[in-house]
Amino acid sequence: MFCINQRTIKREVEIQGIGLHSGQPVRLKLIPSQADEGIHFVRNGTVIPANIEYAKGFDFSTTLIKDGVAVRTVEHLLAALYFTGIDNITIEIDAEEVPILDGSAVQFIEAIKDAGIDIMKAEKIYAVLNKEVTVKDDDKYITGKPSNSFSATYHAYYNNRIIGNKKYTYSNLKSDYENVAMARTYCFLEEVELLQQMGLAKGGSLNNAVVFTEDSVLNPEGLRFEDEPVKHKVLDLIGDLYLLGFPVIGDIYSFKGGHKLNAEFVKKLLEEKAFDLKYSTELDFNDVKLVA
């Protein structure tokens, strides 16, 4: 038996940037919390738990809403909290959208590490899948199966030479974490005008997103990895899964899924009571470890 304890950060840290979709400047503060408090956003005095109950919008990002107050594009920050093993934190934000930074999770991770990670006395709790669960939307689907570890696989299928038919599996290894954390969000140039007509992507640029046009990459530096788009989809999946409130033990496979299907999957896990909450000392799994 071994024990993994809950985590928060040692000191408050501030992050500034712009919102990808709103284009508005935003200041965000990460603040230490007590054990078993979980992850909460605070905006305009409203406390919004980072919980699937409050996930209400999925237009090219995940939005949490409570009492009419919204916080958008939470998935990259939530993935960073997962990677660093943060269970308890308060996130104060002065605008509607979490800053996009470079379009990945790596700068959030750097800020968390700069603040320092505080190992708490309370034991960490995991959501251990106890049966297979699947959600579908036409040809898209997500399946979760019981396992002795955690893995998240994304299978992309695009009519595009660069993205094409590719899949990537994150399996809690250091190399997986570093690759997935650095993968940037992306879009197609042909989509940009439509997104802007929808009131989205107002803050998008080649500094915070990979932009494709047909089979070319517009960013001068190119891709960080050959399969960067697929790895970013894994990043989004991990961030959305953290809305369950606990890190998952199980194998998750997503074929062409997105934020809405991710949320439906988390909701179905709850509805079907498809997991058991267990302390780390109740687990015999060798793969329950923190990589960041």
Coordinates of C-alpha atoms in Angstrom, one line a residue, residues 18-270:
I18 CA -6.4 37.6 -23.5
G19 CA -9.3 35.4 -24.2
L20 CA -9.2 33.3 -27.4
H21 CA -12.8 33.8 -28.2
S22 CA -13.6 37.1 -26.5
G23 CA -10.4 38.9 -27.4
Q24 CA -10.7 40.7 -24.0
P25 CA -7.8 41.2 -21.6
V26 CA -8.0 39.0 -18.5
R27 CA -6.3 38.7 -15.1
L28 CA -6.5 35.4 -13.3
K29 CA -5.2 34.5 -9.8
L30 CA -4.5 31.0 -8.5
I31 CA -5.0 30.9 -4.8
P32 CA -4.3 28.0 -2.3
S33 CA -7.3 26.2 -0.9
Q34 CA -7.9 23.8 2.0
A35 CA -8.0 20.0 1.7
D36 CA -11.2 18.5 0.2
E37 CA -12.4 22.0 -1.1
G38 CA -11.9 21.1 -4.7
I39 CA -11.4 23.5 -7.6
H40 CA -13.5 26.6 -7.8
F41 CA -13.6 29.6 -10.1
V42 CA -14.7 33.0 -8.6
R43 CA -16.0 35.8 -10.9
N44 CA -17.9 38.8 -9.8
G45 CA -18.3 37.3 -6.4
T46 CA -19.9 34.1 -7.7
V47 CA -18.2 30.9 -6.8
I48 CA -18.4 28.3 -9.7
P49 CA -17.2 24.8 -8.9
A50 CA -15.2 23.2 -11.6
N51 CA -17.8 20.5 -11.8
I52 CA -19.8 18.9 -14.7
E53 CA -23.0 20.2 -13.1
Y54 CA -22.1 23.7 -14.2
A55 CA -20.8 22.9 -17.7
K56 CA -23.4 24.6 -19.9
G57 CA -21.6 25.7 -23.2
F58 CA -19.5 23.8 -25.7
D59 CA -18.9 26.1 -28.7
F60 CA -15.2 25.3 -29.4
S61 CA -14.4 25.3 -25.7
T62 CA -16.0 24.4 -22.4
T63 CA -18.0 27.0 -20.4
L64 CA -19.1 26.9 -16.8
I65 CA -22.1 28.9 -15.8
K66 CA -23.7 29.5 -12.4
D67 CA -26.4 32.1 -11.6
G68 CA -25.9 33.7 -15.0
V69 CA -22.2 34.1 -14.5
A70 CA -19.9 32.4 -17.0
V71 CA -16.3 31.3 -17.2
R72 CA -15.3 30.1 -20.6
T73 CA -12.4 28.0 -22.1
V74 CA -11.6 26.3 -18.8
E75 CA -10.2 23.1 -20.3
H76 CA -6.5 24.0 -20.7
L77 CA -6.2 25.2 -17.1
L78 CA -8.0 22.2 -15.8
A79 CA -5.6 19.9 -17.7
A80 CA -2.7 21.8 -16.2
L81 CA -4.2 21.2 -12.7
Y82 CA -4.6 17.5 -13.5
F83 CA -1.0 17.2 -14.8
T84 CA 0.4 18.9 -11.6
G85 CA -1.9 16.9 -9.3
I86 CA -3.7 19.9 -7.9
D87 CA -6.9 18.9 -6.1
N88 CA -7.8 22.1 -4.3
I89 CA -7.4 25.6 -5.6
T90 CA -9.4 28.9 -6.0
I91 CA -9.2 30.6 -9.4
E92 CA -10.2 34.3 -9.3
I93 CA -10.9 35.7 -12.7
D94 CA -11.8 39.3 -13.7
A95 CA -13.3 38.6 -17.2
E96 CA -15.4 36.0 -18.9
E97 CA -12.7 33.8 -20.4
V98 CA -9.6 32.1 -19.1
P99 CA -6.5 33.5 -20.9
I100 CA -5.4 31.4 -23.9
L101 CA -1.7 32.2 -23.4
D102 CA 0.2 30.2 -26.2
G103 CA -2.8 27.9 -26.8
S104 CA -1.5 25.0 -24.8
A105 CA -1.3 24.1 -21.1
V106 CA 2.4 24.5 -20.6
Q107 CA 2.4 28.1 -19.3
F108 CA -0.3 27.3 -16.7
I109 CA 1.9 24.4 -15.6
E110 CA 4.9 26.8 -15.3
A111 CA 2.9 29.2 -13.2
I112 CA 1.8 26.4 -10.9
K113 CA 5.3 25.2 -10.4
D114 CA 6.5 28.8 -9.8
A115 CA 3.9 29.1 -7.1
G116 CA 5.2 25.8 -5.6
I117 CA 3.2 22.7 -4.9
D118 CA 2.0 22.1 -1.3
I119 CA 1.6 18.4 -0.3
M120 CA -1.4 18.3 2.1
K121 CA -2.2 15.9 4.9
A122 CA -5.4 14.7 3.4
E123 CA -5.3 11.6 1.2
K124 CA -6.0 11.9 -2.6
I125 CA -9.2 10.4 -3.9
Y126 CA -9.6 8.7 -7.3
A127 CA -12.7 7.8 -9.5
V128 CA -12.1 4.2 -10.4
L129 CA -14.2 3.0 -13.3
N130 CA -16.2 -0.1 -12.4
K131 CA -17.8 -0.9 -15.8
E132 CA -17.7 0.1 -19.5
V133 CA -19.6 3.2 -20.5
T134 CA -20.1 4.6 -24.0
V135 CA -21.6 7.8 -25.4
K136 CA -22.3 8.4 -29.1
D137 CA -23.2 11.2 -31.5
D138 CA -23.5 9.9 -35.1
D139 CA -20.1 8.4 -35.9
K140 CA -18.4 10.0 -32.9
Y141 CA -18.1 8.2 -29.7
I142 CA -16.2 8.0 -26.3
T143 CA -15.8 4.7 -24.4
G144 CA -14.4 4.3 -20.9
K145 CA -13.3 0.9 -19.6
P146 CA -12.1 -0.3 -16.2
S147 CA -8.3 -0.5 -15.9
N148 CA -5.5 -0.6 -13.4
S149 CA -4.2 2.8 -14.6
F150 CA -5.3 5.9 -16.5
S151 CA -5.0 6.4 -20.3
A152 CA -6.7 8.8 -22.6
T153 CA -6.7 8.1 -26.3
Y154 CA -7.9 10.4 -29.1
H155 CA -8.5 9.2 -32.6
A156 CA -8.8 12.1 -35.2
Y157 CA -10.2 11.5 -38.6
Y158 CA -9.9 14.6 -40.9
N159 CA -9.9 14.9 -44.7
N160 CA -6.6 16.7 -44.3
R161 CA -3.1 15.5 -45.2
I162 CA -1.5 16.9 -42.0
I163 CA -4.0 15.8 -39.4
G164 CA -5.5 12.9 -41.3
N165 CA -6.3 9.7 -39.6
K166 CA -4.2 9.7 -36.4
K167 CA -4.5 8.7 -32.8
Y168 CA -2.4 9.3 -29.7
T169 CA -2.6 7.8 -26.2
Y170 CA -1.6 9.6 -23.0
S171 CA -0.6 7.1 -20.3
N172 CA 0.8 9.1 -17.4
L173 CA 4.4 8.9 -18.6
K174 CA 6.6 11.9 -18.3
S175 CA 7.1 12.0 -22.1
D176 CA 3.4 11.8 -22.7
Y177 CA 2.8 14.7 -20.2
E178 CA 5.4 16.9 -21.8
N179 CA 4.1 16.3 -25.3
V180 CA 0.4 16.7 -24.5
A181 CA 0.9 19.8 -22.3
M182 CA 2.7 21.6 -25.1
A183 CA 0.2 20.9 -27.8
R184 CA -1.6 24.0 -29.0
T185 CA -5.2 24.6 -30.0
Y186 CA -5.8 24.8 -33.7
C187 CA -8.3 25.7 -36.4
F188 CA -8.7 26.0 -40.2
L189 CA -8.4 29.3 -41.9
E190 CA -11.7 28.6 -43.7
E191 CA -13.4 28.4 -40.3
V192 CA -12.1 31.7 -38.9
E193 CA -14.6 34.0 -40.6
L194 CA -17.5 31.7 -39.5
L195 CA -16.1 31.7 -35.9
Q196 CA -15.9 35.4 -35.9
Q197 CA -19.5 35.7 -37.1
M198 CA -20.4 33.6 -34.1
G199 CA -18.6 36.0 -31.8
L200 CA -15.7 33.6 -31.4
A201 CA -12.0 33.6 -32.0
K202 CA -11.7 37.4 -31.6
G203 CA -8.4 37.0 -29.7
G204 CA -7.0 34.2 -32.0
S205 CA -3.6 34.7 -33.7
L206 CA -0.7 32.7 -34.8
N207 CA 0.8 33.3 -31.4
N208 CA -1.9 31.2 -29.6
A209 CA -3.2 28.8 -32.2
V210 CA -2.1 26.6 -35.0
V211 CA -3.9 27.6 -38.2
F212 CA -4.3 25.3 -41.2
T213 CA -5.2 26.2 -44.7
E214 CA -5.9 23.1 -46.8
D215 CA -2.8 21.0 -46.3
S216 CA -0.5 23.7 -45.1
V217 CA 0.4 25.2 -41.7
L218 CA 0.4 29.0 -41.6
N219 CA 2.5 29.4 -38.4
P220 CA 6.1 30.2 -39.5
E221 CA 7.5 27.9 -36.9
G222 CA 5.3 25.0 -38.0
L223 CA 4.1 22.3 -35.7
R224 CA 5.7 21.5 -32.4
F225 CA 5.0 17.8 -33.1
E226 CA 3.9 16.0 -36.2
D227 CA 0.8 15.0 -34.4
E228 CA 0.3 18.2 -32.4
P229 CA -3.4 18.6 -33.3
V230 CA -4.2 15.0 -32.0
K231 CA -2.2 15.6 -28.8
H232 CA -4.2 18.8 -28.3
K233 CA -7.4 16.9 -28.5
V234 CA -6.1 14.6 -25.8
L235 CA -5.3 17.7 -23.7
D236 CA -8.9 18.9 -24.1
L237 CA -10.2 15.5 -23.2
I238 CA -8.1 15.3 -20.0
G239 CA -9.2 18.9 -19.0
D240 CA -12.9 18.1 -19.5
L241 CA -12.6 14.7 -17.7
Y242 CA -11.4 16.6 -14.6
L243 CA -14.9 18.1 -14.3
L244 CA -15.8 14.8 -12.7
G245 CA -14.1 16.3 -9.6
F246 CA -11.5 13.5 -9.2
P247 CA -8.7 12.0 -11.4
V248 CA -10.0 9.0 -13.3
I249 CA -8.5 5.4 -13.2
G250 CA -9.6 3.8 -16.4
D251 CA -8.9 3.7 -20.1
I252 CA -10.7 6.4 -22.1
Y253 CA -11.0 6.2 -25.9
S254 CA -12.4 9.1 -28.0
F255 CA -13.1 8.8 -31.7
K256 CA -13.7 12.3 -33.1
G257 CA -15.1 13.6 -29.8
G258 CA -15.3 17.2 -28.8
H259 CA -16.2 19.2 -25.7
K260 CA -19.9 18.5 -25.8
L261 CA -19.3 14.7 -26.1
N262 CA -16.7 14.9 -23.4
A263 CA -19.2 16.5 -21.1
E264 CA -21.9 13.9 -22.0
F265 CA -19.4 11.2 -21.1
V266 CA -18.7 12.6 -17.7
K267 CA -22.4 13.0 -17.0
K268 CA -23.0 9.4 -18.0
L269 CA -20.3 8.2 -15.6
L270 CA -22.3 9.9 -12.9

